[in-house]
PDB file of C-alpha atoms in Angstrom:
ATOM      1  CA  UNK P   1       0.460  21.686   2.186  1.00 64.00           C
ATOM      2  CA  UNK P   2      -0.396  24.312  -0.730  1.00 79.00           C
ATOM      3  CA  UNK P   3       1.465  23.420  -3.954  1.00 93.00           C
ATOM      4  CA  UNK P   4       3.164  25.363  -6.350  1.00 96.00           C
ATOM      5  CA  UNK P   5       1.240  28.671  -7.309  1.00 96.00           C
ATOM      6  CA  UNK P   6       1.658  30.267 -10.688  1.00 97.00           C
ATOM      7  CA  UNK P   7       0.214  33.898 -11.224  1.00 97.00           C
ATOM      8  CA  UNK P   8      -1.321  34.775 -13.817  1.00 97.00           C
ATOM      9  CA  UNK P   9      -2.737  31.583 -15.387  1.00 96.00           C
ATOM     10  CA  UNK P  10      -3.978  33.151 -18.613  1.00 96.00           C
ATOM     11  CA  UNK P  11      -1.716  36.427 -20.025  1.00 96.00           C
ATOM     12  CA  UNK P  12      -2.447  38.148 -23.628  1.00 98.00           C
ATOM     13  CA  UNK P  13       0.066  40.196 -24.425  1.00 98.00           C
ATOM     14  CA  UNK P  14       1.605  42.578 -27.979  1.00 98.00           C
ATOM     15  CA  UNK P  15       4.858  41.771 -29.635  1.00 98.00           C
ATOM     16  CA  UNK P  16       7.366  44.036 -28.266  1.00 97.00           C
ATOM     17  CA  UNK P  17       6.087  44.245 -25.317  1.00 98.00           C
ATOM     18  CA  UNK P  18       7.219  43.123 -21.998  1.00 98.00           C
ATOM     19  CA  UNK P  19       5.806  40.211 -19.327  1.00 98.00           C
ATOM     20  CA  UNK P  20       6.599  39.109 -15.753  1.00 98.00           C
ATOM     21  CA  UNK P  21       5.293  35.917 -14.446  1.00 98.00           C
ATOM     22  CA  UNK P  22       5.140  34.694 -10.855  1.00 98.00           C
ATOM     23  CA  UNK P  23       5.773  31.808  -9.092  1.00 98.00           C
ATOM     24  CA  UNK P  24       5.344  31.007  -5.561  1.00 98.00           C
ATOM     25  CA  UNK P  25       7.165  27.137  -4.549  1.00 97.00           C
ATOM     26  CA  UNK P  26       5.913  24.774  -1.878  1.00 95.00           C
ATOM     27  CA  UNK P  27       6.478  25.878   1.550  1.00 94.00           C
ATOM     28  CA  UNK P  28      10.399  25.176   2.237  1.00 92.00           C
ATOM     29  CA  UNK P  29      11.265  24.476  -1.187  1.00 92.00           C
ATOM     30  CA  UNK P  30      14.255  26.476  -1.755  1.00 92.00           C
ATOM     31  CA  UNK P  31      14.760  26.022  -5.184  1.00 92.00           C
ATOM     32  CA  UNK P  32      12.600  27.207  -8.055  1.00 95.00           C
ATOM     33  CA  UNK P  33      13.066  25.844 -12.204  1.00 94.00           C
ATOM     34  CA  UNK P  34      11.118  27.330 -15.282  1.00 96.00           C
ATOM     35  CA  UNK P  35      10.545  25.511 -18.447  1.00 96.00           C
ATOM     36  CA  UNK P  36       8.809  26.571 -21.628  1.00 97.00           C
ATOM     37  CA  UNK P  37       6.463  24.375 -23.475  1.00 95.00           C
ATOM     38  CA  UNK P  38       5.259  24.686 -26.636  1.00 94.00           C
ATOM     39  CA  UNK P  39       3.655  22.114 -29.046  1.00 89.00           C
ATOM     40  CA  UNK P  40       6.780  22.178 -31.618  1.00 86.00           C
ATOM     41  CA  UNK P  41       9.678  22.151 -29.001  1.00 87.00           C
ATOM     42  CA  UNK P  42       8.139  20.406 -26.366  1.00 90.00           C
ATOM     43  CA  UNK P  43       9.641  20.762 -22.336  1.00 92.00           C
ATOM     44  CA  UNK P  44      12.473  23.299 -22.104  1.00 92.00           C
ATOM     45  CA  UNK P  45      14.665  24.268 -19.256  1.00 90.00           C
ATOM     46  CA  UNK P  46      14.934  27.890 -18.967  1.00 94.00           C
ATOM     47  CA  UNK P  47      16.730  28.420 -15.627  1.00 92.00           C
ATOM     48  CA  UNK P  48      16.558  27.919 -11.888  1.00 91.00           C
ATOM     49  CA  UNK P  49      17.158  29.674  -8.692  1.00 94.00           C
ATOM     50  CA  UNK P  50      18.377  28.814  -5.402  1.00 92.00           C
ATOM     51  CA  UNK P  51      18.696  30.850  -2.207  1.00 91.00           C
ATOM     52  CA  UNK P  52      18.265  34.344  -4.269  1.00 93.00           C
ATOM     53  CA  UNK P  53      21.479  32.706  -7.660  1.00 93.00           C
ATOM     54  CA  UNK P  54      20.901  31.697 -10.680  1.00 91.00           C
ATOM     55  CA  UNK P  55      22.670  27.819 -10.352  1.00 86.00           C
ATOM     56  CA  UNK P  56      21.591  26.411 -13.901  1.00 83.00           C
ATOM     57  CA  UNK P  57      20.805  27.949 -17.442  1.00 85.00           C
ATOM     58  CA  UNK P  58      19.218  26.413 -20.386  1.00 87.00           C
ATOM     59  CA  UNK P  59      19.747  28.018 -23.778  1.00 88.00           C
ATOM     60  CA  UNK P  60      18.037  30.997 -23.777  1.00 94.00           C
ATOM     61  CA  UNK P  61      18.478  34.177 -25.168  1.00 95.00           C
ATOM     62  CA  UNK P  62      18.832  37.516 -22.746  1.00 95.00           C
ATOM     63  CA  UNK P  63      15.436  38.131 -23.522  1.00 97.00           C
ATOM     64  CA  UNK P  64      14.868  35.673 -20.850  1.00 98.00           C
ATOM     65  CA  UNK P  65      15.954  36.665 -17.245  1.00 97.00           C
ATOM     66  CA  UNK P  66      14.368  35.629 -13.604  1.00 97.00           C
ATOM     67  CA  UNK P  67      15.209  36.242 -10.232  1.00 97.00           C
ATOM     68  CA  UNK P  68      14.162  34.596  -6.833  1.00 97.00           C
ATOM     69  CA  UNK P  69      13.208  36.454  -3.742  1.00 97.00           C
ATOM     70  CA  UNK P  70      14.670  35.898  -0.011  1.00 96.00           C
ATOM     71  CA  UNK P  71      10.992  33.866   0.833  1.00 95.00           C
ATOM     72  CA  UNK P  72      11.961  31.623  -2.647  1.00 95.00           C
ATOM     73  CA  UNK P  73       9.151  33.579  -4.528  1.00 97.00           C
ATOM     74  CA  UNK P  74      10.768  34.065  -8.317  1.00 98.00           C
ATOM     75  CA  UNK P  75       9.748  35.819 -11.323  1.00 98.00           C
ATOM     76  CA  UNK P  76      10.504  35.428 -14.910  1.00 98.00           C
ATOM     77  CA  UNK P  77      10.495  38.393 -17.504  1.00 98.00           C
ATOM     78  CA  UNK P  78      10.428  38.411 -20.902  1.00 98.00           C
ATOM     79  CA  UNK P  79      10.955  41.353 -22.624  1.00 96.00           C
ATOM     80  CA  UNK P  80      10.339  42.545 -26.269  1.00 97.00           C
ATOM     81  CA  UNK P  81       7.984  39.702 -26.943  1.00 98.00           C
ATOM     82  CA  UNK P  82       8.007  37.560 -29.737  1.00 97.00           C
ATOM     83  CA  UNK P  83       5.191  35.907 -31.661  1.00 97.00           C
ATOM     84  CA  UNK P  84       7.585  32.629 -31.057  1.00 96.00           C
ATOM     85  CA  UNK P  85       7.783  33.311 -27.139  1.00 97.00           C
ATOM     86  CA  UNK P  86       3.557  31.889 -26.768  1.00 97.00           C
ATOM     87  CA  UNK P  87       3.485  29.010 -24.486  1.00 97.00           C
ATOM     88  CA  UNK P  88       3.030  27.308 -21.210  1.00 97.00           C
ATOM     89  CA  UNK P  89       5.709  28.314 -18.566  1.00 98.00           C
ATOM     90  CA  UNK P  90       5.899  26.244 -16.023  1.00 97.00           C
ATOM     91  CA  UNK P  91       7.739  27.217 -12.772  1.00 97.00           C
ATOM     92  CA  UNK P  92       8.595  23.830 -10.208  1.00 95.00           C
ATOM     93  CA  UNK P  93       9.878  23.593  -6.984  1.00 94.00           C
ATOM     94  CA  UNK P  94      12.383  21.429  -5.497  1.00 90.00           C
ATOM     95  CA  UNK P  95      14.080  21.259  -1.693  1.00 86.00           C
ATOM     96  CA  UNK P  96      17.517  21.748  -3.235  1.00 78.00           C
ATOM     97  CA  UNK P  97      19.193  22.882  -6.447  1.00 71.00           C
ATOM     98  CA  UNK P  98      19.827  19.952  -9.078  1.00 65.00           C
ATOM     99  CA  UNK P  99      23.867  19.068  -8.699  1.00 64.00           C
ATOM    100  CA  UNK P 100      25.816  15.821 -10.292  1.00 55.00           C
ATOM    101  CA  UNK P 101      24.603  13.069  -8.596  1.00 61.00           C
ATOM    102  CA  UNK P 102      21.776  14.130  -7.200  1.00 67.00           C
ATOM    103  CA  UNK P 103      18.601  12.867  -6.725  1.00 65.00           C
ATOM    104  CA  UNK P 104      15.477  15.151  -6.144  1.00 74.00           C
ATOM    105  CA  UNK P 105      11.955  15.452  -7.373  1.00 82.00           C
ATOM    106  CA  UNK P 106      10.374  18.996  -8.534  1.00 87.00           C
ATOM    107  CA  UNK P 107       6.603  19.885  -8.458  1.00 92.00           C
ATOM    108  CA  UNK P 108       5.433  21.399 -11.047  1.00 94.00           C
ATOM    109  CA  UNK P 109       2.669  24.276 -10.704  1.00 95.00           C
ATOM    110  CA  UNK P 110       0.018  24.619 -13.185  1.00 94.00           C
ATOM    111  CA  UNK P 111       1.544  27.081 -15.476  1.00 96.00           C
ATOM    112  CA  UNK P 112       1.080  30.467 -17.074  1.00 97.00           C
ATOM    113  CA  UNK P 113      -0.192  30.351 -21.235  1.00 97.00           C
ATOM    114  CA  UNK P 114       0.954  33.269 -22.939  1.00 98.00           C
ATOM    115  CA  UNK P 115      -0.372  34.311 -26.087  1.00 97.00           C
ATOM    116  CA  UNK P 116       1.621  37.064 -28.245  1.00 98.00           C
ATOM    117  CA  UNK P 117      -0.399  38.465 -30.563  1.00 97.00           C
TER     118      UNK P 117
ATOM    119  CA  UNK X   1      24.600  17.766 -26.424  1.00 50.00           C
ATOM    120  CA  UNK X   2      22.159  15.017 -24.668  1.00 53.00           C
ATOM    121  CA  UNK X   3      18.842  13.867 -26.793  1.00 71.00           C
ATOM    122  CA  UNK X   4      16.418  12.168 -25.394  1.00 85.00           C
ATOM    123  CA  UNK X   5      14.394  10.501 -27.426  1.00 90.00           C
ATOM    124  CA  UNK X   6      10.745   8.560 -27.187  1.00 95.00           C
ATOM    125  CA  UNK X   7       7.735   6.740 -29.583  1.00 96.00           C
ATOM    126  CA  UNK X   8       5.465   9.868 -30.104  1.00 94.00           C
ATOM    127  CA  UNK X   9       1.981   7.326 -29.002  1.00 96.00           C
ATOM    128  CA  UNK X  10       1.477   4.390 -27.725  1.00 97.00           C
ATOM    129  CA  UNK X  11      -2.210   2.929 -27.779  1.00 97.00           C
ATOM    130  CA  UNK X  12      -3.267   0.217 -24.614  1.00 97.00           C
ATOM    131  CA  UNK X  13      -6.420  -1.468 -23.400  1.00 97.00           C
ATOM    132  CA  UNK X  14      -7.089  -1.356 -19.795  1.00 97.00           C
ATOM    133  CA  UNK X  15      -5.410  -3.810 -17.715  1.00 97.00           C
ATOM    134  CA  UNK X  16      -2.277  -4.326 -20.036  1.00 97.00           C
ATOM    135  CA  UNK X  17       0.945  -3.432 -19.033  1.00 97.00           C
ATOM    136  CA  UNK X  18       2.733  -0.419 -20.670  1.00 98.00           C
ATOM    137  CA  UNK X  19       6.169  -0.346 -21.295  1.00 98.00           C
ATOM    138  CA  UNK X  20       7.980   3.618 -22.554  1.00 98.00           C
ATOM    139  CA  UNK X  21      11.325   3.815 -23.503  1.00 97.00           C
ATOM    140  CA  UNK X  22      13.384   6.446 -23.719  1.00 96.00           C
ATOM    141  CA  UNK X  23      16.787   6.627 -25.028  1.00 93.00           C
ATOM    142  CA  UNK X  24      19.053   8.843 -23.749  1.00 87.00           C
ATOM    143  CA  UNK X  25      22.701   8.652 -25.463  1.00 81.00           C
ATOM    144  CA  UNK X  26      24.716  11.031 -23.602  1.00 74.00           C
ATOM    145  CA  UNK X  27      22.981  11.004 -20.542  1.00 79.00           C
ATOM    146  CA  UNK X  28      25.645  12.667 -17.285  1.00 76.00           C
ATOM    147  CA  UNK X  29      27.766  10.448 -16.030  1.00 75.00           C
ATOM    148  CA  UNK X  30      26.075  10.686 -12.452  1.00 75.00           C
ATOM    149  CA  UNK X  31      23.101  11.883 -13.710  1.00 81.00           C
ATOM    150  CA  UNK X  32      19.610  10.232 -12.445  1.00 87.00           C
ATOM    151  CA  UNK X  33      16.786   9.679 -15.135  1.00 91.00           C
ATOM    152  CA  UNK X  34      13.143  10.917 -14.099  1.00 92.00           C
ATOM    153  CA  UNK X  35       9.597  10.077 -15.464  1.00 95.00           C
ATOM    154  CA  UNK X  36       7.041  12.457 -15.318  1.00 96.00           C
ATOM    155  CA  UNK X  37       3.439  12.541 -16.148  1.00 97.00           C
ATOM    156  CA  UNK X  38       1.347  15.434 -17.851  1.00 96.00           C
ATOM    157  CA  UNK X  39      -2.760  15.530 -18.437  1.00 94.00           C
ATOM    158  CA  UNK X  40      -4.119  18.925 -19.932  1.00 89.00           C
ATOM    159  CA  UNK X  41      -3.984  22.358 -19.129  1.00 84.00           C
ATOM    160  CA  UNK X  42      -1.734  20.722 -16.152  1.00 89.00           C
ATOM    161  CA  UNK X  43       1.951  20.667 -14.889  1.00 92.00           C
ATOM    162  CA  UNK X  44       3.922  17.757 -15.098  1.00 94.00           C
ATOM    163  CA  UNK X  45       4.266  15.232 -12.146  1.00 94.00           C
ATOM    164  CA  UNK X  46       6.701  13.273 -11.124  1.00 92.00           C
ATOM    165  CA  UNK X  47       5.895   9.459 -11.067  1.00 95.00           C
ATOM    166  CA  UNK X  48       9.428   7.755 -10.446  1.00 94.00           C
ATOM    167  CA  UNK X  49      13.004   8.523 -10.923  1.00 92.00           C
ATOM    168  CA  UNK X  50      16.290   5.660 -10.745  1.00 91.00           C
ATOM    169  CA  UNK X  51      19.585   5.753 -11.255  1.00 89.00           C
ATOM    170  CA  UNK X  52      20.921   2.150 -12.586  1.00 87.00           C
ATOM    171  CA  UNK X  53      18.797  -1.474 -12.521  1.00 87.00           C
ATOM    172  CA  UNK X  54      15.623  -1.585 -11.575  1.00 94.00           C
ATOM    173  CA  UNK X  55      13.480   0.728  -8.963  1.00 93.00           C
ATOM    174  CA  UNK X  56       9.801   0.407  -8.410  1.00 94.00           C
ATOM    175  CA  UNK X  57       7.342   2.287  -6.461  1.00 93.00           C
ATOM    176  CA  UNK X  58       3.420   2.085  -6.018  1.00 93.00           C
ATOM    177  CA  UNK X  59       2.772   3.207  -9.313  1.00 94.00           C
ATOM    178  CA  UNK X  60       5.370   2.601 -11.955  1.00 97.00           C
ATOM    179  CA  UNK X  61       9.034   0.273 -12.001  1.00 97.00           C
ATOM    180  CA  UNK X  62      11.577   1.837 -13.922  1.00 97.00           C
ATOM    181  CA  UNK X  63      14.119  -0.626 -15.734  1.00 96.00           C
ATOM    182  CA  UNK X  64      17.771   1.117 -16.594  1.00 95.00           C
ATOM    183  CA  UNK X  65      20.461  -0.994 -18.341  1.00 93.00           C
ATOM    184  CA  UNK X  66      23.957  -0.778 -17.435  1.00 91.00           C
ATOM    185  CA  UNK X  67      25.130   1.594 -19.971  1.00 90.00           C
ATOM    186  CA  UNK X  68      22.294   3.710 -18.936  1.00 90.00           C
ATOM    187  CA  UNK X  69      21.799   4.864 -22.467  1.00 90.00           C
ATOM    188  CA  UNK X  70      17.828   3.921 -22.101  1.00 93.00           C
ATOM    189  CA  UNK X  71      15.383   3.471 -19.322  1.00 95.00           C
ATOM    190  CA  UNK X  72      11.822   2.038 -19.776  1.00 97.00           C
ATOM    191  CA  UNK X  73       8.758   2.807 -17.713  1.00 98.00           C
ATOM    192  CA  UNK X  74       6.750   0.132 -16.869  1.00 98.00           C
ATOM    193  CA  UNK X  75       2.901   0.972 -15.418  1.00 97.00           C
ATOM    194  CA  UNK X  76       1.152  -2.288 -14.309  1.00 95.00           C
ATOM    195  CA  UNK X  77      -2.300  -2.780 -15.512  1.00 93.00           C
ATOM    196  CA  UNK X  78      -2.991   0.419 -16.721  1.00 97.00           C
ATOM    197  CA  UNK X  79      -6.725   2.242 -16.783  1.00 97.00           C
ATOM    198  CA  UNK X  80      -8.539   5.127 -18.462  1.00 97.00           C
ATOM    199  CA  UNK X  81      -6.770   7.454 -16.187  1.00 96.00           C
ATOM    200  CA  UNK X  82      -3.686   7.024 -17.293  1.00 97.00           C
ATOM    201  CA  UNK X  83      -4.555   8.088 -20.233  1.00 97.00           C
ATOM    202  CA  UNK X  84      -1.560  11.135 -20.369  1.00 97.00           C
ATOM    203  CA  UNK X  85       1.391  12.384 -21.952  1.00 96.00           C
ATOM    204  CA  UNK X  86       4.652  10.784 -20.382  1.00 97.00           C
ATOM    205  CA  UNK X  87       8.441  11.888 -20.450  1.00 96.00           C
ATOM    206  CA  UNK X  88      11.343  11.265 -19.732  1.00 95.00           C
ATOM    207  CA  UNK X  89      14.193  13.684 -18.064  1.00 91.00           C
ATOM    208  CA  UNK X  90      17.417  13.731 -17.951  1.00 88.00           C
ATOM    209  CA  UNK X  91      20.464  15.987 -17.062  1.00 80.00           C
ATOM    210  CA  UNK X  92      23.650  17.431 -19.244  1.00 73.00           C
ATOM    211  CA  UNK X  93      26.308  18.812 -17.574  1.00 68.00           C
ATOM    212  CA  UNK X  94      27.707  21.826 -19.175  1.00 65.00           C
ATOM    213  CA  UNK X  95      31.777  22.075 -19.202  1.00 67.00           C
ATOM    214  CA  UNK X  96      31.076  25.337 -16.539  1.00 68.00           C
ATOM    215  CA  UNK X  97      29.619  22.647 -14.072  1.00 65.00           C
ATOM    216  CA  UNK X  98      25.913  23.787 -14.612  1.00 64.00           C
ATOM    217  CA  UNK X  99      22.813  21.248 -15.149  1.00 65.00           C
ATOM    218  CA  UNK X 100      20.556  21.890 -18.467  1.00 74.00           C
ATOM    219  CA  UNK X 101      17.754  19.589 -17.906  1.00 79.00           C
ATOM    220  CA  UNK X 102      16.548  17.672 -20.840  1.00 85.00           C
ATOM    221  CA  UNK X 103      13.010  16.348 -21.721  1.00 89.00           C
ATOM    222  CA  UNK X 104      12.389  13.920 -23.885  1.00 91.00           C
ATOM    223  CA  UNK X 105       9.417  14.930 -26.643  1.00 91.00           C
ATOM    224  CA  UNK X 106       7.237  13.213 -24.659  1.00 95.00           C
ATOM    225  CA  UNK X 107       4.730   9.740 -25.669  1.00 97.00           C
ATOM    226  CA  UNK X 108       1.006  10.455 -25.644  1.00 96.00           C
ATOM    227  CA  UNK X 109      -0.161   7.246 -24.458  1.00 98.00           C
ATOM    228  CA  UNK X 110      -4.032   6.155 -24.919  1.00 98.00           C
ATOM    229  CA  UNK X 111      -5.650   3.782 -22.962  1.00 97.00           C
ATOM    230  CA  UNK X 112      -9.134   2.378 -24.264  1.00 97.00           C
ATOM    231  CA  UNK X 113     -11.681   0.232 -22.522  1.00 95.00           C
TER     232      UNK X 113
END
């Protein structure tokens, strides 16, 4: 089955301006993660969704926000971009959102690189 | 506030074993601890994941002491391909019952002929 689909792949974009990336999870996967990744911070959780909620939050500021869709689809907006906010974002999928205890394995899609010029 | 950490490189020769630790000092109590592995312009994937001892699967065995303050990947006779940046992943429970995930910086690991 198709894997995890991240729209755009490649996004140029102004400080100050705004940005919403896509995601689309494996077929039945109900829960969708983001992470940022940048060379000088590495992997970080940003957020994830399941069945339409927000269930867990990194440390991010507001600037950060995402929603899910009833078909799973999410999006993640940025708004007033900062020169700091360029990286890979990575969206993943999962059957169920992460709780104590659990054991589940996400799929990661390719990613979106941002570049804020 | 959980930190993960890992050796930055590790350099191999095909055929050796490769061991990655990460340590993990205030992993969740329940918590499991994941591996993943990440080429290029590419998303992480998973390779294995283990809660306490020992688990292995096709590709990798995962070793995980009792205090579970460490885990250390183990891939068998390694090859070119495997040339890749690994981590490590594990979760922190926030006092509002919510998961932050947390990767470890990750070891770029270099396999030569």
């Amino acid at each position: 089955k198709a894997g995890v689909t991240q729209t755009p792949r490649y996004l140029i974009k102004t400080r100050g301006q705004q940005v919403t990336l896509s995601c689309s999870p494996i077929s039945g996967h109900r829960s969708v993660s983001w992470y940022q990744q940048t060379p000088g911070q590495g992997l970080q959780f940003l957020f994830e969704y399941f069945s339409e909620t927000q269930r867990n939050k990194g440390n991010f500021p507001g600037r950060f926000s995402g929603r899910q869709f009833s078909n799973s689809r999410s999006e993640m907006n940025v708004s007033t971009l900062e020169l700091g906010d360029s990286a890979l974002y990575l969206c993943a999928s999962s059957l169920a959102v992460r709780l104590a205890g659990d054991s589940y394995e996400q799929y990661f899609g390719p990613g979106t690189r941002l570049t804020v010029t | 506030l959980a930190k993960t950490t890992q050796p930055i490189s590790m350099d191999s020769y095909e055929g050796q074993e490769v061991n990655i630790t990460c340590s993990h000092n205030n992993i969740a109590t329940n918590d499991y601890i994941t591996w993943y592995q990440q080429f290029p312009s590419q998303g992480p994937r998973f390779i294995i994941q283990g809660y306490k001892t020992k688990v292995t699967n096709e590709v990798a065995s995962l070793f995980i002491p009792a205090d579970r303050k460490s885990s250390t990947l183990s891939l068998p006779r390694v090859s070119l391909s495997d040339t890749a940046v690994y981590y490590c992943l594990v979760g922190e429970e926030s006092l509002d019952s919510s998961y932050k995930l947390i990767f470890g910086s990750g070891t770029r690991l270099l396999v030569r002929p």
